[in-house]
Short mmCIF file of C-alpha atoms in Angstrom, two decimals:
data_model
loop_
_atom_site.label_atom_id
_atom_site.label_comp_id
_atom_site.label_asym_id
_atom_site.label_seq_id
_atom_site.Cartn_x
_atom_site.Cartn_y
_atom_site.Cartn_z
CA MET A 700 -58.15 -19.05 31.21
CA LEU A 701 -60.29 -17.07 28.84
CA SER A 702 -60.79 -19.74 25.09
CA ASN A 703 -59.37 -19.43 21.54
CA GLN A 704 -62.53 -18.31 20.68
CA THR A 705 -63.20 -16.32 23.78
CA ILE A 706 -59.46 -14.17 22.37
CA ALA A 707 -60.57 -14.36 18.61
CA ILE A 708 -64.45 -13.01 19.32
CA ILE A 709 -62.03 -9.66 21.75
CA LYS A 710 -58.93 -9.51 19.04
CA SER A 711 -61.97 -9.02 16.24
CA THR A 712 -63.53 -5.73 18.66
CA VAL A 713 -59.92 -4.08 18.41
CA PRO A 714 -60.64 -1.84 14.77
CA VAL A 715 -64.21 -1.12 16.88
CA LEU A 716 -62.96 0.60 20.26
CA GLU A 717 -60.36 1.96 18.38
CA VAL A 718 -63.28 4.01 16.86
CA HIS A 719 -66.04 3.59 19.08
CA GLY A 720 -63.34 3.58 22.70
CA THR A 721 -64.76 6.95 23.36
CA ALA A 722 -68.25 7.04 22.81
CA ILE A 723 -68.08 3.32 25.11
CA THR A 724 -66.90 4.50 28.30
CA LYS A 725 -68.93 8.23 28.24
CA ARG A 726 -72.31 6.35 28.11
CA PHE A 727 -70.28 3.47 30.82
CA TYR A 728 -69.70 6.94 33.36
CA ASN A 729 -73.28 8.14 32.40
CA LEU A 730 -75.67 5.06 32.99
CA MET A 731 -73.29 4.46 36.14
CA PHE A 732 -73.15 7.26 37.65
CA THR A 733 -77.22 7.45 37.23
CA ALA A 734 -77.14 4.95 38.83
CA TYR A 735 -75.28 4.84 41.41
CA PRO A 736 -74.40 8.27 42.19
CA GLU A 737 -72.72 8.04 45.08
CA LEU A 738 -69.94 6.90 42.74
CA LEU A 739 -68.99 10.48 42.45
CA ASN A 740 -67.28 10.74 45.70
CA MET A 741 -64.23 8.92 44.43
CA PHE A 742 -64.15 10.51 40.60
CA ASN A 743 -62.59 14.00 39.35
CA HIS A 744 -65.31 15.37 38.63
CA ALA A 745 -63.25 18.01 36.35
CA ASN A 746 -62.14 15.35 34.71
CA GLN A 747 -65.04 14.11 33.52
CA ARG A 748 -66.55 17.61 32.04
CA GLN A 749 -62.96 17.46 29.99
CA GLY A 750 -63.14 13.85 28.68
CA LYS A 751 -59.81 12.97 29.89
CA GLN A 752 -61.28 10.35 32.36
CA GLN A 753 -63.77 9.07 29.60
CA ASN A 754 -60.71 8.68 26.88
CA ALA A 755 -58.44 6.32 29.51
CA LEU A 756 -60.80 4.50 30.43
CA ALA A 757 -61.31 4.29 26.91
CA ASN A 758 -57.46 3.58 25.24
CA ALA A 759 -56.97 0.86 28.79
CA VAL A 760 -59.64 -1.30 27.80
CA TYR A 761 -58.11 -0.94 23.74
CA ALA A 762 -54.83 -1.65 25.33
CA ALA A 763 -56.53 -4.97 27.43
CA ALA A 764 -58.62 -5.96 24.53
CA LEU A 765 -54.72 -6.29 22.04
CA HIS A 766 -53.05 -7.79 24.36
CA ILE A 767 -55.85 -9.77 25.76
CA ASP A 768 -54.05 -13.68 25.29
CA LYS A 769 -50.66 -12.09 26.97
CA LEU A 770 -52.33 -9.53 29.92
CA GLU A 771 -48.86 -9.37 31.43
CA ALA A 772 -47.67 -7.04 28.77
CA ILE A 773 -49.87 -4.59 30.63
CA LEU A 774 -49.11 -4.94 34.13
CA PRO A 775 -47.35 -1.50 34.43
CA ALA A 776 -50.15 -0.02 33.49
CA VAL A 777 -52.75 -2.54 35.48
CA LYS A 778 -50.61 -1.38 38.13
CA GLN A 779 -50.44 2.27 38.49
CA ILE A 780 -54.05 1.85 37.80
CA ALA A 781 -53.55 0.21 40.98
CA HIS A 782 -51.61 2.56 42.93
CA LYS A 783 -55.05 5.49 41.77
CA HIS A 784 -57.16 2.54 42.94
CA ARG A 785 -55.40 1.74 46.65
CA SER A 786 -55.08 5.55 47.02
CA LEU A 787 -58.84 6.04 46.06
CA GLY A 788 -60.47 3.10 48.50
CA VAL A 789 -61.54 1.51 45.44
CA LYS A 790 -62.90 -1.98 47.41
CA PRO A 791 -64.18 -5.41 45.04
CA GLU A 792 -67.77 -5.09 45.34
CA GLN A 793 -67.15 -2.15 42.61
CA TYR A 794 -65.65 -4.28 40.07
CA PRO A 795 -69.58 -6.38 39.09
CA ILE A 796 -70.40 -2.61 39.36
CA VAL A 797 -68.37 -1.51 36.18
CA GLY A 798 -68.72 -5.04 34.82
CA GLN A 799 -72.04 -4.37 34.29
CA MET A 800 -72.35 -0.94 32.89
CA LEU A 801 -69.25 -2.19 30.51
CA LEU A 802 -71.12 -3.87 29.31
CA GLN A 803 -74.30 -2.03 28.68
CA ALA A 804 -72.60 0.32 27.48
CA ILE A 805 -71.07 -1.61 24.87
CA LYS A 806 -74.58 -2.77 23.63
CA ASP A 807 -75.94 0.97 23.59
CA VAL A 808 -72.98 2.14 21.10
CA LEU A 809 -72.73 -0.74 18.91
CA GLY A 810 -76.28 -1.38 18.54
CA ASP A 811 -76.93 -4.63 17.12
CA ALA A 812 -73.10 -5.28 16.41
CA ALA A 813 -72.90 -5.85 19.53
CA THR A 814 -73.63 -9.83 18.97
CA GLU A 815 -75.61 -11.96 21.84
CA GLU A 816 -71.48 -13.79 20.91
CA ILE A 817 -69.48 -10.79 21.56
CA LEU A 818 -71.14 -9.49 24.69
CA GLN A 819 -70.61 -12.82 26.53
CA ALA A 820 -66.56 -12.34 25.51
CA TRP A 821 -66.45 -9.64 26.53
CA ALA A 822 -68.41 -10.85 30.27
CA ASP A 823 -65.47 -13.80 30.81
CA ALA A 824 -62.92 -11.18 29.32
CA TYR A 825 -64.28 -8.21 32.29
CA GLY A 826 -64.22 -11.29 35.05
CA VAL A 827 -59.99 -12.28 33.97
CA ILE A 828 -59.49 -8.29 33.69
CA ALA A 829 -61.20 -7.34 36.84
CA ASN A 830 -59.39 -10.87 39.28
CA VAL A 831 -56.26 -9.20 38.30
CA PHE A 832 -57.34 -5.70 39.43
CA ILE A 833 -58.63 -7.81 42.17
CA GLU A 834 -55.14 -9.18 43.42
CA THR A 835 -52.73 -6.07 42.88
CA GLU A 836 -54.49 -3.79 44.93
CA ALA A 837 -55.30 -6.95 47.17
CA GLU A 838 -51.20 -7.16 47.71
CA MET A 839 -51.53 -3.23 48.23
CA TYR A 840 -54.10 -2.80 50.24
CA ARG A 841 -52.89 -5.22 52.70
CA GLN A 842 -48.85 -3.37 52.38
CA SER A 843 -49.96 -0.54 52.70
CA GLU A 844 -51.50 -1.33 56.10
CA GLN A 845 -49.36 -3.53 57.62
CA GLN A 846 -46.59 -1.40 56.87
CA GLN A 847 -45.03 0.46 60.61
CA GLY A 848 -47.61 3.02 61.04
CA GLY A 849 -49.89 1.69 58.37
CA PHE A 850 -53.32 1.63 58.10
CA ALA A 851 -56.57 1.34 55.83
CA ASP A 852 -58.08 4.09 53.63
CA PHE A 853 -58.42 7.11 55.11
CA ARG A 854 -56.98 8.61 58.78
CA ALA A 855 -57.03 11.78 59.80
CA PHE A 856 -54.12 14.74 59.50
CA ARG A 857 -54.50 17.46 60.53
CA ILE A 858 -52.67 20.95 59.64
CA GLU A 859 -49.27 21.91 61.37
CA LYS A 860 -48.28 24.77 59.32
CA LYS A 861 -50.15 25.84 56.15
CA VAL A 862 -46.88 28.10 53.87
CA GLY A 863 -47.42 30.11 50.90
CA GLU A 864 -44.57 29.32 48.33
CA SER A 865 -45.63 31.70 45.30
CA ASP A 866 -48.07 33.72 44.04
CA VAL A 867 -50.17 30.32 43.27
CA ILE A 868 -49.12 27.68 45.88
CA THR A 869 -49.78 26.51 49.07
CA SER A 870 -47.43 23.95 51.04
CA PHE A 871 -49.95 22.31 53.98
CA TYR A 872 -47.69 19.95 56.50
CA LEU A 873 -49.82 17.59 58.11
CA VAL A 874 -49.51 15.42 61.69
CA PRO A 875 -51.40 12.43 62.07
CA GLN A 876 -54.77 13.21 64.76
CA ASP A 877 -53.74 10.96 66.78
CA GLY A 878 -50.28 10.95 67.35
CA GLY A 879 -49.27 8.17 65.74
CA ALA A 880 -46.72 7.22 63.09
CA ILE A 881 -46.67 7.58 59.82
CA PRO A 882 -46.62 5.32 56.58
CA ALA A 883 -42.90 6.04 54.54
CA PHE A 884 -43.27 6.71 51.18
CA GLU A 885 -41.08 6.46 48.18
CA PRO A 886 -40.38 10.13 47.14
CA GLY A 887 -42.65 10.55 43.73
CA GLN A 888 -45.36 8.85 45.63
CA TYR A 889 -48.66 10.91 46.53
CA VAL A 890 -51.51 11.01 48.96
CA SER A 891 -55.08 11.77 48.74
CA VAL A 892 -57.53 14.03 50.21
CA LYS A 893 -60.36 13.40 50.81
CA MET A 894 -62.78 16.43 51.33
CA SER A 895 -66.60 17.31 52.31
CA ILE A 896 -67.10 21.07 51.03
CA PRO A 897 -70.32 23.07 52.41
CA GLY A 898 -72.32 23.44 49.57
CA GLU A 899 -71.31 20.04 48.02
CA GLU A 900 -73.47 16.72 47.18
CA TYR A 901 -70.91 14.62 46.57
CA THR A 902 -66.91 14.32 48.50
CA HIS A 903 -64.19 15.56 46.23
CA ILE A 904 -60.80 12.88 46.20
CA ARG A 905 -57.65 14.64 44.92
CA GLN A 906 -54.13 13.75 44.60
CA TYR A 907 -50.80 15.12 45.04
CA SER A 908 -47.78 14.15 45.30
CA LEU A 909 -45.28 13.95 49.02
CA SER A 910 -43.57 17.63 48.13
CA ASP A 911 -40.58 16.75 50.64
CA ALA A 912 -38.73 14.14 51.40
CA PRO A 913 -39.46 10.93 53.19
CA GLY A 914 -38.00 10.35 56.35
CA LYS A 915 -40.04 13.74 58.49
CA PRO A 916 -42.04 13.43 61.01
CA TYR A 917 -45.45 15.33 58.29
CA TYR A 918 -46.24 14.68 54.82
CA ARG A 919 -45.95 17.78 53.38
CA ILE A 920 -48.55 18.68 49.76
CA SER A 921 -48.03 21.67 47.92
CA VAL A 922 -51.18 22.47 45.93
CA LYS A 923 -51.88 24.78 42.89
CA ARG A 924 -55.03 27.07 42.70
CA GLU A 925 -56.41 26.47 39.69
CA ASP A 926 -57.79 29.30 38.16
CA ALA A 927 -60.48 28.93 35.60
CA LEU A 928 -60.07 29.74 32.58
CA PRO A 929 -61.64 28.98 28.62
CA GLY A 930 -62.91 25.29 28.91
CA LYS A 931 -61.54 24.41 31.80
CA PRO A 932 -63.55 25.96 35.57
CA GLU A 933 -62.29 26.75 38.59
CA GLY A 934 -60.48 23.83 40.80
CA LYS A 935 -63.09 23.42 44.08
CA VAL A 936 -61.04 21.10 45.85
CA SER A 937 -57.61 23.28 45.20
CA THR A 938 -59.30 26.86 46.43
CA TYR A 939 -60.72 25.84 48.98
CA LEU A 940 -57.45 24.22 50.26
CA HIS A 941 -56.19 27.99 49.27
CA GLU A 942 -58.80 29.95 50.46
CA THR A 943 -60.53 28.64 53.68
CA VAL A 944 -58.88 25.84 55.14
CA GLN A 945 -55.81 26.99 57.90
CA GLU A 946 -54.02 25.85 60.41
CA GLY A 947 -55.13 23.12 63.30
CA ASP A 948 -57.59 22.41 60.46
CA VAL A 949 -57.97 18.53 59.43
CA LEU A 950 -57.70 16.89 56.30
CA TRP A 951 -58.62 12.80 54.80
CA LEU A 952 -55.95 11.56 53.69
CA SER A 953 -54.82 8.00 51.92
CA ALA A 954 -51.79 6.35 52.94
CA PRO A 955 -48.23 6.77 50.20
CA ALA A 956 -49.22 4.92 47.14
CA GLY A 957 -47.31 5.95 43.08
CA ASP A 958 -45.34 3.88 41.35
CA PHE A 959 -42.77 7.14 39.78
CA THR A 960 -40.20 6.54 42.01
CA LEU A 961 -36.77 7.01 41.30
CA ASP A 962 -34.62 3.63 40.15
CA ARG A 963 -32.57 2.94 43.30
CA ASN A 964 -30.56 0.44 41.65
CA ASP A 965 -29.01 2.35 38.72
CA GLU A 966 -26.39 4.74 39.49
CA ARG A 967 -26.55 6.53 36.38
CA PRO A 968 -26.17 10.34 36.24
CA ILE A 969 -30.62 11.83 36.95
CA VAL A 970 -32.07 14.38 35.44
CA LEU A 971 -35.19 15.95 37.49
CA ILE A 972 -37.08 18.38 34.94
CA SER A 973 -40.27 19.72 35.87
CA GLY A 974 -43.10 22.62 35.25
CA GLY A 975 -44.94 24.09 37.17
CA VAL A 976 -46.96 22.65 39.71
CA GLY A 977 -44.96 19.23 38.38
CA LEU A 978 -42.54 20.52 40.44
CA THR A 979 -43.21 18.47 44.03
CA PRO A 980 -42.40 15.16 42.33
CA LEU A 981 -39.37 16.07 41.89
CA VAL A 982 -38.04 17.80 44.86
CA SER A 983 -39.24 14.82 47.25
CA MET A 984 -37.09 12.48 44.52
CA LEU A 985 -33.65 15.94 44.94
CA ALA A 986 -34.46 15.59 48.24
CA ASP A 987 -34.16 12.65 49.09
CA LEU A 988 -30.96 12.00 47.09
CA SER A 989 -29.20 15.83 49.25
CA GLU A 990 -30.50 15.12 52.24
CA THR A 991 -29.65 11.06 53.06
CA ASN A 992 -26.59 11.12 50.96
CA ARG A 993 -27.54 7.80 49.27
CA THR A 994 -26.04 8.26 46.33
CA ASN A 995 -23.05 10.06 43.76
CA ARG A 996 -25.55 9.59 41.38
CA ARG A 997 -24.92 13.20 39.05
CA VAL A 998 -27.92 15.23 39.66
CA THR A 999 -28.98 17.29 36.67
CA PHE A 1000 -32.26 19.35 38.31
CA ILE A 1001 -34.22 22.41 35.64
CA HIS A 1002 -37.60 23.89 36.25
CA ALA A 1003 -39.28 25.86 34.53
CA ALA A 1004 -41.80 28.06 35.00
CA GLN A 1005 -44.00 31.53 34.27
CA HIS A 1006 -41.49 33.41 35.82
CA GLY A 1007 -40.71 34.15 40.09
CA ASN A 1008 -43.79 35.48 41.11
CA VAL A 1009 -44.86 31.47 40.49
CA HIS A 1010 -42.46 29.58 41.49
CA ALA A 1011 -42.29 27.88 44.53
CA LEU A 1012 -39.76 25.60 46.31
CA ARG A 1013 -36.99 27.59 44.80
CA SER A 1014 -35.01 28.55 47.75
CA GLN A 1015 -35.44 24.40 48.86
CA VAL A 1016 -33.91 23.57 46.01
CA GLU A 1017 -30.91 26.18 46.02
CA GLU A 1018 -30.27 24.73 49.79
CA LEU A 1019 -30.32 21.37 48.21
CA ALA A 1020 -27.94 22.48 45.66
CA GLN A 1021 -25.51 24.16 48.35
CA ARG A 1022 -25.18 21.35 50.02
CA SER A 1023 -24.81 19.15 47.35
CA PRO A 1024 -21.51 19.37 45.83
CA GLN A 1025 -23.08 16.71 42.90
CA VAL A 1026 -26.45 18.72 41.46
CA SER A 1027 -26.58 21.46 39.36
CA VAL A 1028 -30.29 23.56 39.00
CA TYR A 1029 -30.84 25.33 36.04
CA TRP A 1030 -34.77 27.93 35.61
CA CYS A 1031 -36.46 28.43 32.66
CA TYR A 1032 -38.88 31.11 32.84
CA ASP A 1033 -40.60 31.67 29.71
CA LYS A 1034 -42.41 35.58 31.02
CA PRO A 1035 -39.97 36.77 33.21
CA THR A 1036 -40.95 39.84 35.10
CA ALA A 1037 -39.18 42.72 35.75
CA ASP A 1038 -37.51 41.76 38.01
CA ASP A 1039 -36.92 38.27 37.00
CA ARG A 1040 -34.23 40.83 35.14
CA ALA A 1041 -32.41 43.09 37.48
CA ASN A 1042 -32.19 40.18 39.87
CA ARG A 1043 -30.94 36.88 36.62
CA ALA A 1044 -33.04 34.81 37.90
CA PHE A 1045 -33.20 32.62 35.56
CA ASP A 1046 -30.65 30.96 33.40
CA LYS A 1047 -33.16 30.19 30.50
CA GLU A 1048 -36.13 32.86 28.81
CA GLY A 1049 -38.46 31.20 26.43
CA TYR A 1050 -39.27 27.54 26.42
CA ILE A 1051 -37.29 24.02 27.07
CA ASP A 1052 -35.22 23.54 23.34
CA LEU A 1053 -32.57 20.93 22.92
CA PRO A 1054 -29.19 22.36 21.93
CA TRP A 1055 -29.72 24.42 25.33
CA LEU A 1056 -30.66 20.72 27.74
CA GLN A 1057 -27.16 19.13 26.04
CA SER A 1058 -25.81 22.22 26.88
CA VAL A 1059 -26.62 22.58 30.54
CA VAL A 1060 -26.68 18.17 30.90
CA PRO A 1061 -23.75 16.30 30.35
CA THR A 1062 -25.04 13.33 28.70
CA LYS A 1063 -28.13 11.69 27.53
CA ASP A 1064 -26.37 7.85 29.44
CA ALA A 1065 -28.74 9.46 32.13
CA SER A 1066 -31.94 8.23 34.23
CA PHE A 1067 -34.67 11.53 33.15
CA TYR A 1068 -38.33 11.91 35.39
CA PHE A 1069 -40.11 15.01 34.36
CA CYS A 1070 -43.43 16.50 34.97
CA GLY A 1071 -45.32 19.72 34.63
CA PRO A 1072 -48.48 20.45 33.03
CA GLU A 1073 -50.00 17.42 30.02
CA PRO A 1074 -48.05 20.46 26.68
CA PHE A 1075 -44.52 20.78 28.91
CA MET A 1076 -44.26 16.80 29.53
CA LYS A 1077 -44.82 16.96 25.73
CA LEU A 1078 -42.45 19.24 24.77
CA VAL A 1079 -39.81 17.72 26.89
CA TYR A 1080 -40.39 13.53 25.70
CA ARG A 1081 -40.16 14.82 22.18
CA LEU A 1082 -36.69 16.75 23.46
CA LEU A 1083 -35.73 13.43 24.87
CA LYS A 1084 -36.84 11.63 21.99
CA GLU A 1085 -35.19 13.21 19.04
CA TRP A 1086 -31.85 13.69 21.27
CA GLY A 1087 -32.12 9.32 21.54
CA VAL A 1088 -32.77 9.11 24.92
CA ALA A 1089 -33.99 5.35 25.55
CA ALA A 1090 -37.97 5.20 25.62
CA ALA A 1091 -35.79 2.68 29.11
CA ASP A 1092 -35.01 6.45 30.68
CA ILE A 1093 -38.31 8.39 30.28
CA HIS A 1094 -39.96 8.03 33.50
CA PHE A 1095 -42.98 10.39 33.53
CA GLU A 1096 -45.72 11.85 35.08
CA PHE A 1097 -49.21 12.64 34.62
CA PHE A 1098 -51.75 14.60 37.52
CA GLY A 1099 -54.71 13.24 36.00
CA PRO A 1100 -55.99 10.40 34.74
CA MET A 1101 -53.23 8.29 31.90
CA GLY A 1102 -53.01 10.58 28.97
CA SER A 1103 -50.53 10.11 25.73
CA LEU A 1104 -47.53 12.32 25.05
CA GLU A 1105 -46.87 10.64 21.91
CA PRO A 1106 -48.12 12.70 18.19
CA ALA A 1107 -51.94 12.31 18.08
CA ALA A 1108 -51.99 9.63 14.67
CA GLU A 1109 -52.94 10.74 11.65
CA PRO A 1110 -57.09 10.22 11.51
CA LYS A 1111 -57.66 6.47 10.57
CA GLU A 1112 -60.10 6.05 6.97
CA THR A 1113 -62.91 3.40 9.49
CA ALA A 1114 -62.98 7.04 12.09
CA ALA A 1115 -63.45 9.62 9.09
CA ARG A 1116 -65.75 7.71 7.79
CA SER A 1117 -68.23 6.56 10.96
#
């Protein structure tokens, strides 16, 4: 337990973290990777270069400081991060390293303002927060290993089938190399793929949603090839998977993880909204709902893509809808091709807007799940808020570090002066 004095000191640093949080986390990663370069194996290097990982950690540290007297308020975020840590193979012995580097980063960025009293308070607070993560992750490791077909860390899977789904998305059907059973998973969960790429100093780990229903003798991931764009490097892993990895090759997978899953106790209508490759966890949800006949819930599936050439898994979704009268499917293309127009391959041209959404979704009294590129997710989130959908009915998944879908706040005077 933290003393009242420690809690007061931590809370007094909240305004400082709001201003300097990202600078602290940038310094933290620089220190950690310099002292422990092997930890680069666990991180998406592109997210590091783009600052996403640093911003996500800054937000997490800020939230921990803000709620240090009632850590139960951040338990949902802890569990979400813990799922990722378990999937990546984070171990308890790595937490002291993180604590040491975080305190040094605070000291380096804040200078004389980081008094011994403040640093000690943060050391005490970090110890409490780290224990929450360690205990949560230990339970997740136990559950992962003890279930039927379960395993800890990473396991070898053979690529049984490689299928091009669109010009940019390819599916990989994966079966255990040892011929054993595979763990069950909840639709919406993901696996981590650990890969050594020739010429690369460090291994790479990427997390990909499982894109088919549970209960199959395989896992399926559907991967978008991430091409280089201005300000965005080429996806090393996705390119290697698309261009080099073939059927019969072996990938190392973690057991399924993640908390972006269906609420089985909710019998109201469900709306699944995806953009681009963000359809993968939602196709898994739709396939599970349709194939198992577990529910009579009305399901509306909406997918947005640029055009038909990059639209993956369309035939599977349409087949599921044909077999399931409770499922309605709508396609939204913002840059349809001439063939798309000739074949009437889409229901709406342009971006999703609120009048159109209200015309195809029968009620806002439903559970909404959405996933896709961050600008798309911000649009959907804004539309649902404008419609008055309850916050408890809005569920989403970021591909990568946790971001924010709320509009950016106006800069504070203190931030402007810093």
